[in-house]
mmCIF file of C-alpha atoms in Angstrom:
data_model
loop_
_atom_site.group_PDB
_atom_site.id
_atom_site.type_symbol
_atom_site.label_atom_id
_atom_site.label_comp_id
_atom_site.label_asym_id
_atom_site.label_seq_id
_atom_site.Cartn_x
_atom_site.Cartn_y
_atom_site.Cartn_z
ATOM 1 C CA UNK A 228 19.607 -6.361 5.055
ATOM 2 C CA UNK A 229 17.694 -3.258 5.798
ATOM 3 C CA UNK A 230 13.529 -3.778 5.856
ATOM 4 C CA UNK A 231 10.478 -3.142 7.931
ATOM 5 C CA UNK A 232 9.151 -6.356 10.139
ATOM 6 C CA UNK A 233 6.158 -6.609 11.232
ATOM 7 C CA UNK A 234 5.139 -9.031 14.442
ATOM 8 C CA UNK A 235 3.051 -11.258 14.468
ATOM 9 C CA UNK A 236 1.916 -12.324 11.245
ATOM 10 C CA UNK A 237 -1.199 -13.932 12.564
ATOM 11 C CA UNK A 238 -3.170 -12.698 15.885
ATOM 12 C CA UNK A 239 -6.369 -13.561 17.432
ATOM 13 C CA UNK A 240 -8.254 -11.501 19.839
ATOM 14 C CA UNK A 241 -11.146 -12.038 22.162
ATOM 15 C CA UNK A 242 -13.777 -9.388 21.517
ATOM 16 C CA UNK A 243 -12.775 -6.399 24.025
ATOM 17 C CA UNK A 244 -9.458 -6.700 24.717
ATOM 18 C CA UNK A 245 -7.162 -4.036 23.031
ATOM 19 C CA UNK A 246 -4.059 -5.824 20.887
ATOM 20 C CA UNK A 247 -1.232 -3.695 20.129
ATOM 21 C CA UNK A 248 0.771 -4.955 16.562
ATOM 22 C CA UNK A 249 4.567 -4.223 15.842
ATOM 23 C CA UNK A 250 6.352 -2.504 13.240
ATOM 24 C CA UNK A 251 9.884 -2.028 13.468
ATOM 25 C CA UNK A 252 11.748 -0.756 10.292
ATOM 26 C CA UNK A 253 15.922 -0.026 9.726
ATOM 27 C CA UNK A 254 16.064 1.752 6.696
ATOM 28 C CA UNK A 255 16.136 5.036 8.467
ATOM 29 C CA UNK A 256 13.107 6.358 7.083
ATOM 30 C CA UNK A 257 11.397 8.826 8.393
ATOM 31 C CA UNK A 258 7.884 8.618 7.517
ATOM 32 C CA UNK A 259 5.822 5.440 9.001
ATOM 33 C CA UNK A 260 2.204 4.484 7.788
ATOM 34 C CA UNK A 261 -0.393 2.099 8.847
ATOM 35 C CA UNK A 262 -2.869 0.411 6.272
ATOM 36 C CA UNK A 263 -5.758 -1.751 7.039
ATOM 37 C CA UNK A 264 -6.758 -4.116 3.661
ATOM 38 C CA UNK A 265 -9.932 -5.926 3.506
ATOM 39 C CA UNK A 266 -11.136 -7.790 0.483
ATOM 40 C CA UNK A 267 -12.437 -5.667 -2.370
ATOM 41 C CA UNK A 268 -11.587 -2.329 -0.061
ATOM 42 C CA UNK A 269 -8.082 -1.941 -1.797
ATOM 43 C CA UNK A 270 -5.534 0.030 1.235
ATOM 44 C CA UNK A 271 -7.220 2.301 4.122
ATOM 45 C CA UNK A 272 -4.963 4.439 6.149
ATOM 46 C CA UNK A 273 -5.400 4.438 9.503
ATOM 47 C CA UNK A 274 -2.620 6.885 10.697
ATOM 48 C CA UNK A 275 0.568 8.239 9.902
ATOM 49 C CA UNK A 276 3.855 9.804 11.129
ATOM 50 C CA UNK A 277 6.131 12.525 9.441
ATOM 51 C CA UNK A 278 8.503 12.278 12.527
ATOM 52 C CA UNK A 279 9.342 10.947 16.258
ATOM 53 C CA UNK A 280 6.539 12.296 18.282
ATOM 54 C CA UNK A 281 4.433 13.308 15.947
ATOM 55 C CA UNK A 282 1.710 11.567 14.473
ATOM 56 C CA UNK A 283 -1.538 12.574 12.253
ATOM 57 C CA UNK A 284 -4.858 10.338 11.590
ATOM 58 C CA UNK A 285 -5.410 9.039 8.495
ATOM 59 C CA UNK A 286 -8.960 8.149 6.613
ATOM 60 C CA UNK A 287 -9.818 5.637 9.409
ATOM 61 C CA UNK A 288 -8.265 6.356 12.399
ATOM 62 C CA UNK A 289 -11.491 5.232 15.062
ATOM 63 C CA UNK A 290 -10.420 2.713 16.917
ATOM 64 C CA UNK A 291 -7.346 2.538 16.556
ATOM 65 C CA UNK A 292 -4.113 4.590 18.293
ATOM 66 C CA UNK A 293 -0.497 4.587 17.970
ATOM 67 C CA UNK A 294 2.971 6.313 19.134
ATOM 68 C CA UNK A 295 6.203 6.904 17.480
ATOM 69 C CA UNK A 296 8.805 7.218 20.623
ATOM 70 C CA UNK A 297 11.516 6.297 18.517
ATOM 71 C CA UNK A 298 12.569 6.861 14.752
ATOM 72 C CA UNK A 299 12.603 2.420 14.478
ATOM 73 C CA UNK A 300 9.471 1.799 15.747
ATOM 74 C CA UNK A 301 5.622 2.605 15.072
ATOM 75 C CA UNK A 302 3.310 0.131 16.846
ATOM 76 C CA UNK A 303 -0.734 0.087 16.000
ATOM 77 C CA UNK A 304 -2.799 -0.501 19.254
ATOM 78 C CA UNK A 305 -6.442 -1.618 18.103
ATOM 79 C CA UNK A 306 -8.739 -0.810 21.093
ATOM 80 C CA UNK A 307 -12.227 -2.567 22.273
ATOM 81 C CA UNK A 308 -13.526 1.002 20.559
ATOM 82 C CA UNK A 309 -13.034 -0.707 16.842
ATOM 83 C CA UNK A 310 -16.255 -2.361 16.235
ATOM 84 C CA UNK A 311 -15.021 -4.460 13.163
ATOM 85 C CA UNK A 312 -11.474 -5.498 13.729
ATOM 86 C CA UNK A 313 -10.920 -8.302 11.675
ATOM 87 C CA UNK A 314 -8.553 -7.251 8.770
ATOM 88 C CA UNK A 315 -5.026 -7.777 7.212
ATOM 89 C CA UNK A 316 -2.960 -4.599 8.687
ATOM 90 C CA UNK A 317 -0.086 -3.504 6.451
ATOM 91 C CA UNK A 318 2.730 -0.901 7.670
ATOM 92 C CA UNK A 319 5.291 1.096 5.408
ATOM 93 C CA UNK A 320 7.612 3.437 5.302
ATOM 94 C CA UNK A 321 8.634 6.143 3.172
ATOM 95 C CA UNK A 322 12.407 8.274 2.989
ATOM 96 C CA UNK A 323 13.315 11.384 2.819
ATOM 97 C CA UNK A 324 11.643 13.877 0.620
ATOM 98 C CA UNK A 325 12.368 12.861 -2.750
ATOM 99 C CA UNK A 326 12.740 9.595 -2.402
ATOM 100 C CA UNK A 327 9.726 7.528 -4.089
ATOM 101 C CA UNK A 328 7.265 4.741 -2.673
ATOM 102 C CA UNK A 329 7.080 3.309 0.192
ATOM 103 C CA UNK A 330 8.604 0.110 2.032
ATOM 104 C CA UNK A 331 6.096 -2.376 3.291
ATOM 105 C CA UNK A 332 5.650 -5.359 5.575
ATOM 106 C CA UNK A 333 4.409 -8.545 5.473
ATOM 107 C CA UNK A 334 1.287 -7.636 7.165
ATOM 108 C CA UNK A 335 -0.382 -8.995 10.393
ATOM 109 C CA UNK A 336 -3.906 -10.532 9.672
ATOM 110 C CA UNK A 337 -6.043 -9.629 12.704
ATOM 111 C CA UNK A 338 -8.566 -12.435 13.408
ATOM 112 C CA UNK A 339 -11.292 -11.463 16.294
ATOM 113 C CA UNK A 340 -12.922 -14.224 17.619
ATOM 114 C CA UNK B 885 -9.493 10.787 1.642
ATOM 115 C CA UNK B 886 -8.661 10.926 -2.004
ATOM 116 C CA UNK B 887 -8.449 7.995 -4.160
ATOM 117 C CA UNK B 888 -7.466 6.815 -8.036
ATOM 118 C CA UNK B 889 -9.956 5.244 -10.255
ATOM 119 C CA UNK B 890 -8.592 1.899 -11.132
ATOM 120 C CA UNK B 891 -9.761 -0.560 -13.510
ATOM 121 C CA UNK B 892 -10.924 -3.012 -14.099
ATOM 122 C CA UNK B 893 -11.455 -4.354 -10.391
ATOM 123 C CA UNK B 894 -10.277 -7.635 -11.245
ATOM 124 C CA UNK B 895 -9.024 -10.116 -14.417
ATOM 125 C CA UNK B 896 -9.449 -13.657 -14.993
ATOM 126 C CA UNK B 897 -7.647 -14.602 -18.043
ATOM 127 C CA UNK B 898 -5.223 -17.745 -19.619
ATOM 128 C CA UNK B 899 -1.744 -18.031 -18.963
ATOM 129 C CA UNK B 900 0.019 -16.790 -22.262
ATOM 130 C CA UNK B 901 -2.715 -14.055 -22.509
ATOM 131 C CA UNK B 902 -1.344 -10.162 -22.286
ATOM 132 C CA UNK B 903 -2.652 -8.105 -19.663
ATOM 133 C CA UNK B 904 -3.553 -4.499 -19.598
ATOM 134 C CA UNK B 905 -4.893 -2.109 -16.548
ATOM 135 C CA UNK B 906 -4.908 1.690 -16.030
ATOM 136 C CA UNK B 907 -5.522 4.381 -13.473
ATOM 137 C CA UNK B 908 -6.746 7.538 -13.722
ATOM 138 C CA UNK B 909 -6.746 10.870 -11.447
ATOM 139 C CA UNK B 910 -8.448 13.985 -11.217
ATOM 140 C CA UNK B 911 -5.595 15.678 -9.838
ATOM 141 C CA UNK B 912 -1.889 15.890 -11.173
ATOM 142 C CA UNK B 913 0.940 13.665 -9.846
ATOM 143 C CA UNK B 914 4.579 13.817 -10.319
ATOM 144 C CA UNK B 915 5.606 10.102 -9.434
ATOM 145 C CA UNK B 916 3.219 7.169 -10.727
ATOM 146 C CA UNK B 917 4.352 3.864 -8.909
ATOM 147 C CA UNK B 918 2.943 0.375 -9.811
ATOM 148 C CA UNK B 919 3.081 -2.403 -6.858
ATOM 149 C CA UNK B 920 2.256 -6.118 -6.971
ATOM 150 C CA UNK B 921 0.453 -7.842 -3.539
ATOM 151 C CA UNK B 922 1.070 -11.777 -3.922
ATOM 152 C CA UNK B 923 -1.688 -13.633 -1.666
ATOM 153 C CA UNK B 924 -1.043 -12.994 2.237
ATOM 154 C CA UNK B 925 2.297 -10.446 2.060
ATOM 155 C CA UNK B 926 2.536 -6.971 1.732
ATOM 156 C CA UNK B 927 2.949 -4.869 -1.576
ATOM 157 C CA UNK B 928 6.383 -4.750 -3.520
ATOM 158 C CA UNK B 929 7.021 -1.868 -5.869
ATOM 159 C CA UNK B 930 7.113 -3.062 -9.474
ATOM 160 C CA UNK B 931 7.684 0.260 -11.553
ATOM 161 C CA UNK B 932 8.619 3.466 -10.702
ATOM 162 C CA UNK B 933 7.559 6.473 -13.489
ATOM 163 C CA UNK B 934 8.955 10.088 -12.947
ATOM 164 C CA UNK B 935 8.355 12.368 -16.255
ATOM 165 C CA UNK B 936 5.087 12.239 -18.084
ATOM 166 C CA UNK B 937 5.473 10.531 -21.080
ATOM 167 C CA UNK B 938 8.107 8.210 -19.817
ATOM 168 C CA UNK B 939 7.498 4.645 -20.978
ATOM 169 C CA UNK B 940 9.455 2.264 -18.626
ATOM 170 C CA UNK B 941 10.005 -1.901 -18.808
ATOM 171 C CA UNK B 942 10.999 -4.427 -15.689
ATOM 172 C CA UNK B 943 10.773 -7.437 -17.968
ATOM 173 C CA UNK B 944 7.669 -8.330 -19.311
ATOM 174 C CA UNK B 945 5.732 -5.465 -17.756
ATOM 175 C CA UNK B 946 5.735 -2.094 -19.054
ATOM 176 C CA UNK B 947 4.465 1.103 -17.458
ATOM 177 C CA UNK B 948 3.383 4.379 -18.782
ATOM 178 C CA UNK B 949 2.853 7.665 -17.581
ATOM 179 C CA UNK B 950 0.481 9.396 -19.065
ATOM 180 C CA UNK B 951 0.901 12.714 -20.855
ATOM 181 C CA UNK B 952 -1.284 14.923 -19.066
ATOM 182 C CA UNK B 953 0.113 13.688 -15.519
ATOM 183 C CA UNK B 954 -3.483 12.231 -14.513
ATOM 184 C CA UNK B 955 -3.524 8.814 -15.199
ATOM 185 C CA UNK B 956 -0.821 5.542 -15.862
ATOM 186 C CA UNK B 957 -1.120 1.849 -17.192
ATOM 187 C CA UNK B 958 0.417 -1.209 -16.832
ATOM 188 C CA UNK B 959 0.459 -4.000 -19.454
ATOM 189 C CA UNK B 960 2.345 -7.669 -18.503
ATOM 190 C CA UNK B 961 2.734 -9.296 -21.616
ATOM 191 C CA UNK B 962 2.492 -13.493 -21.452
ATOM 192 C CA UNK B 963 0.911 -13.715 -18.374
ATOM 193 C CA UNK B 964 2.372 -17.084 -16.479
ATOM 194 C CA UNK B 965 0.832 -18.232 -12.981
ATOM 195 C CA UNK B 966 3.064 -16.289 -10.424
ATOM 196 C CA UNK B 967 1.524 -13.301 -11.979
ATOM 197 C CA UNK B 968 -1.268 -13.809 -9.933
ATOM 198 C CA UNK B 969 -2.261 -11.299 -7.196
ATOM 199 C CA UNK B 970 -3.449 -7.948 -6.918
ATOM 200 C CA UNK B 971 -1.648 -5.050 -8.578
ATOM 201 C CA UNK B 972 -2.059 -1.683 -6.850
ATOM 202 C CA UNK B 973 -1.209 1.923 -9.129
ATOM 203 C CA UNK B 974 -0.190 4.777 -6.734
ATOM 204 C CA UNK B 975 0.323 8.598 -7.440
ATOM 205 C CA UNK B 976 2.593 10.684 -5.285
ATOM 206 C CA UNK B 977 3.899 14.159 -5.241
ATOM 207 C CA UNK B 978 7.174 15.996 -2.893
ATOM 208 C CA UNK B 979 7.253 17.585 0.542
ATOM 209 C CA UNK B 980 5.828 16.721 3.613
ATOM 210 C CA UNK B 981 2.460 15.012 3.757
ATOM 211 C CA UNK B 982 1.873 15.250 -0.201
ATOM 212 C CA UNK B 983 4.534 12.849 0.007
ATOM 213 C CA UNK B 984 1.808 10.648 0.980
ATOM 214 C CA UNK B 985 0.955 7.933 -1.757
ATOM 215 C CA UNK B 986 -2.382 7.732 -3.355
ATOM 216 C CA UNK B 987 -3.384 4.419 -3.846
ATOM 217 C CA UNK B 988 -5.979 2.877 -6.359
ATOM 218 C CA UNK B 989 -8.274 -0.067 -5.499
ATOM 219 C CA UNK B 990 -6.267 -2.598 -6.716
ATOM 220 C CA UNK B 991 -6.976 -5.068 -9.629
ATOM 221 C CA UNK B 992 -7.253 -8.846 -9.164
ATOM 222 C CA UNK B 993 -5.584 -10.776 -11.822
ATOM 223 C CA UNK B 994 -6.231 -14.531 -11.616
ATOM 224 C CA UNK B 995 -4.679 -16.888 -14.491
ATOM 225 C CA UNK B 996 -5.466 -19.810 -15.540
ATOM 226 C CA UNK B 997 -3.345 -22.576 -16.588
#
Protein backbone atom coordinates (compact mmCIF):
# COMPACT_ATOMS: atom_id res chain seq x y z
CA UNK A 1 0.00 0.00 0.00
CA UNK A 2 1.29 3.34 -1.02
CA UNK A 3 1.93 5.99 2.17
CA UNK A 4 4.49 8.27 3.68
CA UNK A 5 6.58 6.70 6.86
CA UNK A 6 8.08 8.50 9.02
CA UNK A 7 11.19 7.07 11.38
CA UNK A 8 11.33 7.09 14.42
CA UNK A 9 8.23 7.74 16.10
CA UNK A 10 9.86 8.69 19.34
CA UNK A 11 13.54 10.38 19.63
CA UNK A 12 15.47 11.85 22.37
CA UNK A 13 18.30 14.18 22.03
CA UNK A 14 20.97 15.52 24.29
CA UNK A 15 20.97 19.30 24.13
CA UNK A 16 23.55 20.16 21.16
CA UNK A 17 23.70 17.44 19.12
CA UNK A 18 21.93 17.85 15.67
CA UNK A 19 19.20 14.77 14.97
CA UNK A 20 18.21 14.29 11.53
CA UNK A 21 14.29 12.60 11.24
CA UNK A 22 13.07 10.47 8.16
CA UNK A 23 10.39 10.77 5.79
CA UNK A 24 10.13 8.50 3.05
CA UNK A 25 6.83 8.55 0.97
CA UNK A 26 5.71 6.11 -2.36
CA UNK A 27 2.86 7.72 -3.65
CA UNK A 28 4.88 9.57 -6.19
CA UNK A 29 4.09 12.88 -5.07
CA UNK A 30 5.85 15.54 -5.78
CA UNK A 31 5.50 18.09 -3.23
CA UNK A 32 6.99 17.20 0.45
CA UNK A 33 6.26 19.38 3.64
CA UNK A 34 7.48 19.48 7.11
CA UNK A 35 5.17 20.57 10.12
CA UNK A 36 6.17 21.08 13.64
CA UNK A 37 2.79 20.79 16.18
CA UNK A 38 2.95 21.90 19.67
CA UNK A 39 0.00 22.04 21.97
CA UNK A 40 -2.43 24.88 21.39
CA UNK A 41 0.00 26.11 18.26
CA UNK A 42 -2.20 24.13 15.68
CA UNK A 43 0.58 23.10 12.39
CA UNK A 44 3.87 25.35 11.75
CA UNK A 45 5.71 24.81 8.57
CA UNK A 46 9.08 24.55 8.74
CA UNK A 47 10.06 23.98 5.02
CA UNK A 48 8.91 22.72 1.90
CA UNK A 49 9.76 21.18 -1.52
CA UNK A 50 8.00 21.65 -5.00
CA UNK A 51 10.66 19.24 -6.53
CA UNK A 52 14.09 17.11 -6.26
CA UNK A 53 16.62 19.70 -5.44
CA UNK A 54 14.73 22.30 -4.67
CA UNK A 55 13.53 23.35 -1.50
CA UNK A 56 11.92 26.75 0.04
CA UNK A 57 11.57 27.76 3.95
CA UNK A 58 8.49 27.81 5.40
CA UNK A 59 7.10 30.10 8.52
CA UNK A 60 9.76 28.56 10.84
CA UNK A 61 12.53 27.42 9.15
CA UNK A 62 15.54 28.54 12.06
CA UNK A 63 16.99 25.77 13.12
CA UNK A 64 16.16 23.49 11.19
CA UNK A 65 17.56 22.23 7.43
CA UNK A 66 16.70 19.67 5.01
CA UNK A 67 17.47 18.12 1.35
CA UNK A 68 15.41 16.47 -1.20
CA UNK A 69 18.14 14.26 -3.31
CA UNK A 70 15.58 12.04 -4.38
CA UNK A 71 11.76 12.30 -5.36
CA UNK A 72 11.10 9.35 -2.10
CA UNK A 73 12.77 10.98 0.42
CA UNK A 74 12.75 14.41 2.45
CA UNK A 75 14.63 14.12 5.76
CA UNK A 76 14.40 17.16 8.56
CA UNK A 77 17.86 17.71 10.26
CA UNK A 78 17.18 19.79 13.59
CA UNK A 79 20.54 21.48 14.43
CA UNK A 80 22.07 22.62 18.03
CA UNK A 81 20.89 26.25 16.34
CA UNK A 82 17.01 25.38 17.41
CA UNK A 83 16.75 26.70 20.82
CA UNK A 84 13.36 24.92 21.65
CA UNK A 85 13.29 21.57 20.01
CA UNK A 86 10.94 19.64 21.78
CA UNK A 87 7.81 19.12 19.51
CA UNK A 88 5.70 16.49 17.58
CA UNK A 89 7.12 16.87 13.79
CA UNK A 90 4.59 15.91 11.13
CA UNK A 91 5.59 15.41 7.26
CA UNK A 92 3.15 15.28 4.15
CA UNK A 93 2.90 15.19 0.86
CA UNK A 94 0.89 16.63 -1.74
CA UNK A 95 0.33 15.36 -5.85
CA UNK A 96 0.29 16.82 -8.75
CA UNK A 97 -1.40 20.07 -9.38
CA UNK A 98 -4.92 19.44 -8.99
CA UNK A 99 -4.92 16.92 -6.85
CA UNK A 100 -6.31 18.00 -3.23
CA UNK A 101 -4.78 17.67 0.43
CA UNK A 102 -2.06 16.36 1.51
CA UNK A 103 -0.76 12.80 2.77
CA UNK A 104 0.64 12.73 6.24
CA UNK A 105 2.70 10.67 8.66
CA UNK A 106 2.51 9.45 11.85
CA UNK A 107 4.72 12.03 13.22
CA UNK A 108 8.03 11.77 15.23
CA UNK A 109 7.72 13.41 18.76
CA UNK A 110 11.10 15.05 19.42
CA UNK A 111 11.93 14.87 23.17
CA UNK A 112 15.27 17.00 24.18
CA UNK A 113 16.58 16.11 27.27
CA UNK B 1 2.51 33.10 7.12
CA UNK B 2 -1.19 33.21 6.59
CA UNK B 3 -3.60 31.46 8.69
CA UNK B 4 -7.67 30.62 9.04
CA UNK B 5 -9.62 31.74 11.96
CA UNK B 6 -10.98 28.66 13.54
CA UNK B 7 -13.36 28.26 16.23
CA UNK B 8 -13.98 27.56 18.85
CA UNK B 9 -10.36 26.41 20.06
CA UNK B 10 -11.67 23.51 21.71
CA UNK B 11 -15.20 21.48 22.82
CA UNK B 12 -16.01 19.51 25.73
CA UNK B 13 -19.37 18.09 25.33
CA UNK B 14 -21.56 14.51 26.07
CA UNK B 15 -21.46 11.69 23.91
CA UNK B 16 -24.87 11.81 21.93
CA UNK B 17 -24.46 15.66 21.77
CA UNK B 18 -24.11 17.23 17.96
CA UNK B 19 -21.15 19.11 17.23
CA UNK B 20 -20.63 22.17 15.18
CA UNK B 21 -17.22 24.22 14.21
CA UNK B 22 -16.37 26.69 11.40
CA UNK B 23 -13.53 28.50 9.73
CA UNK B 24 -13.31 31.54 8.24
CA UNK B 25 -10.78 33.39 5.70
CA UNK B 26 -10.03 36.67 4.54
CA UNK B 27 -8.95 35.51 1.32
CA UNK B 28 -10.80 33.20 -1.29
CA UNK B 29 -10.12 29.44 -1.61
CA UNK B 30 -11.12 26.99 -4.16
CA UNK B 31 -10.72 23.61 -2.15
CA UNK B 32 -11.90 23.59 1.68
CA UNK B 33 -10.56 20.25 3.28
CA UNK B 34 -11.54 19.08 6.83
CA UNK B 35 -8.90 16.62 8.68
CA UNK B 36 -9.21 14.74 11.98
CA UNK B 37 -5.71 14.31 14.34
CA UNK B 38 -6.53 11.29 16.84
CA UNK B 39 -4.05 11.66 19.98
CA UNK B 40 -0.25 10.96 18.93
CA UNK B 41 -0.70 10.28 14.80
CA UNK B 42 -0.76 12.49 12.09
CA UNK B 43 -3.90 14.16 10.39
CA UNK B 44 -6.32 12.09 8.06
CA UNK B 45 -8.47 13.96 5.59
CA UNK B 46 -12.14 13.71 6.54
CA UNK B 47 -13.98 15.87 3.79
CA UNK B 48 -13.01 17.20 0.76
CA UNK B 49 -15.33 20.45 -0.64
CA UNK B 50 -14.69 21.77 -4.26
CA UNK B 51 -17.66 24.30 -5.41
CA UNK B 52 -18.98 26.88 -3.05
CA UNK B 53 -22.14 25.97 -1.93
CA UNK B 54 -21.49 22.30 -2.05
CA UNK B 55 -22.85 20.54 1.04
CA UNK B 56 -21.04 17.14 1.38
CA UNK B 57 -21.67 13.98 4.09
CA UNK B 58 -18.96 11.04 5.16
CA UNK B 59 -21.44 9.57 7.62
CA UNK B 60 -22.37 11.44 10.42
CA UNK B 61 -20.30 14.50 9.56
CA UNK B 62 -21.28 16.98 7.12
CA UNK B 63 -19.24 19.77 5.56
CA UNK B 64 -20.10 22.97 3.92
CA UNK B 65 -18.55 25.35 1.81
CA UNK B 66 -19.50 28.47 2.19
CA UNK B 67 -21.04 30.70 -0.47
CA UNK B 68 -18.75 33.45 -0.69
CA UNK B 69 -15.58 31.01 -0.85
CA UNK B 70 -14.17 32.47 2.61
CA UNK B 71 -15.14 30.32 5.18
CA UNK B 72 -16.49 26.29 5.79
CA UNK B 73 -18.07 24.26 8.77
CA UNK B 74 -18.22 21.04 9.97
CA UNK B 75 -21.05 19.58 12.10
CA UNK B 76 -20.72 15.60 13.50
CA UNK B 77 -23.98 14.75 14.55
CA UNK B 78 -24.15 12.09 17.80
CA UNK B 79 -20.90 12.56 18.92
CA UNK B 80 -19.55 8.93 20.34
CA UNK B 81 -15.97 8.68 22.10
CA UNK B 82 -13.62 7.93 19.06
CA UNK B 83 -14.66 11.31 17.96
CA UNK B 84 -12.27 12.64 20.14
CA UNK B 85 -9.21 14.57 18.85
CA UNK B 86 -8.46 17.63 17.17
CA UNK B 87 -10.11 18.55 13.89
CA UNK B 88 -8.06 20.81 11.62
CA UNK B 89 -10.11 23.00 8.47
CA UNK B 90 -7.66 23.77 5.59
CA UNK B 91 -8.10 26.08 2.45
CA UNK B 92 -6.14 25.47 -0.70
CA UNK B 93 -5.99 26.85 -4.14
CA UNK B 94 -4.00 25.31 -7.79
CA UNK B 95 -0.50 25.74 -9.15
CA UNK B 96 2.67 25.67 -7.67
CA UNK B 97 3.17 26.93 -4.14
CA UNK B 98 -0.62 28.19 -3.77
CA UNK B 99 -1.03 24.62 -3.80
CA UNK B 100 0.15 24.95 -0.38
CA UNK B 101 -2.66 24.21 2.30
CA UNK B 102 -3.74 26.76 4.76
CA UNK B 103 -4.37 25.35 7.90
CA UNK B 104 -6.59 26.62 10.88
CA UNK B 105 -5.65 26.16 14.57
CA UNK B 106 -7.37 23.22 15.12
CA UNK B 107 -10.35 22.57 17.53
CA UNK B 108 -10.18 20.16 20.49
CA UNK B 109 -13.22 18.11 20.88
CA UNK B 110 -13.24 16.03 24.08
CA UNK B 111 -16.52 13.82 24.88
CA UNK B 112 -17.69 12.60 27.60
CA UNK B 113 -19.28 9.40 28.25
Amino acid sequence: DGGITQSPKYLFRKEGQNVTLSCEQNLNHDAMYWYRQDPGQGLRLIYYSQIVNDFQKGDIAEGYSVSREKKESFPLTVTSAQKNPTAFYLCASRGDRGSYGYTFGSGTRLTVV
Amino acid sequence: GQQLNQSPQSMFIQEGEDVSMNCTSSSIFNTWLWYKQDPGEGPVLLIALYKAGELTSNGRLTAQFGITRKDSFLNISASIPSDVGIYFCAGQNYGGSQGNLIFGKGTKLSVKP
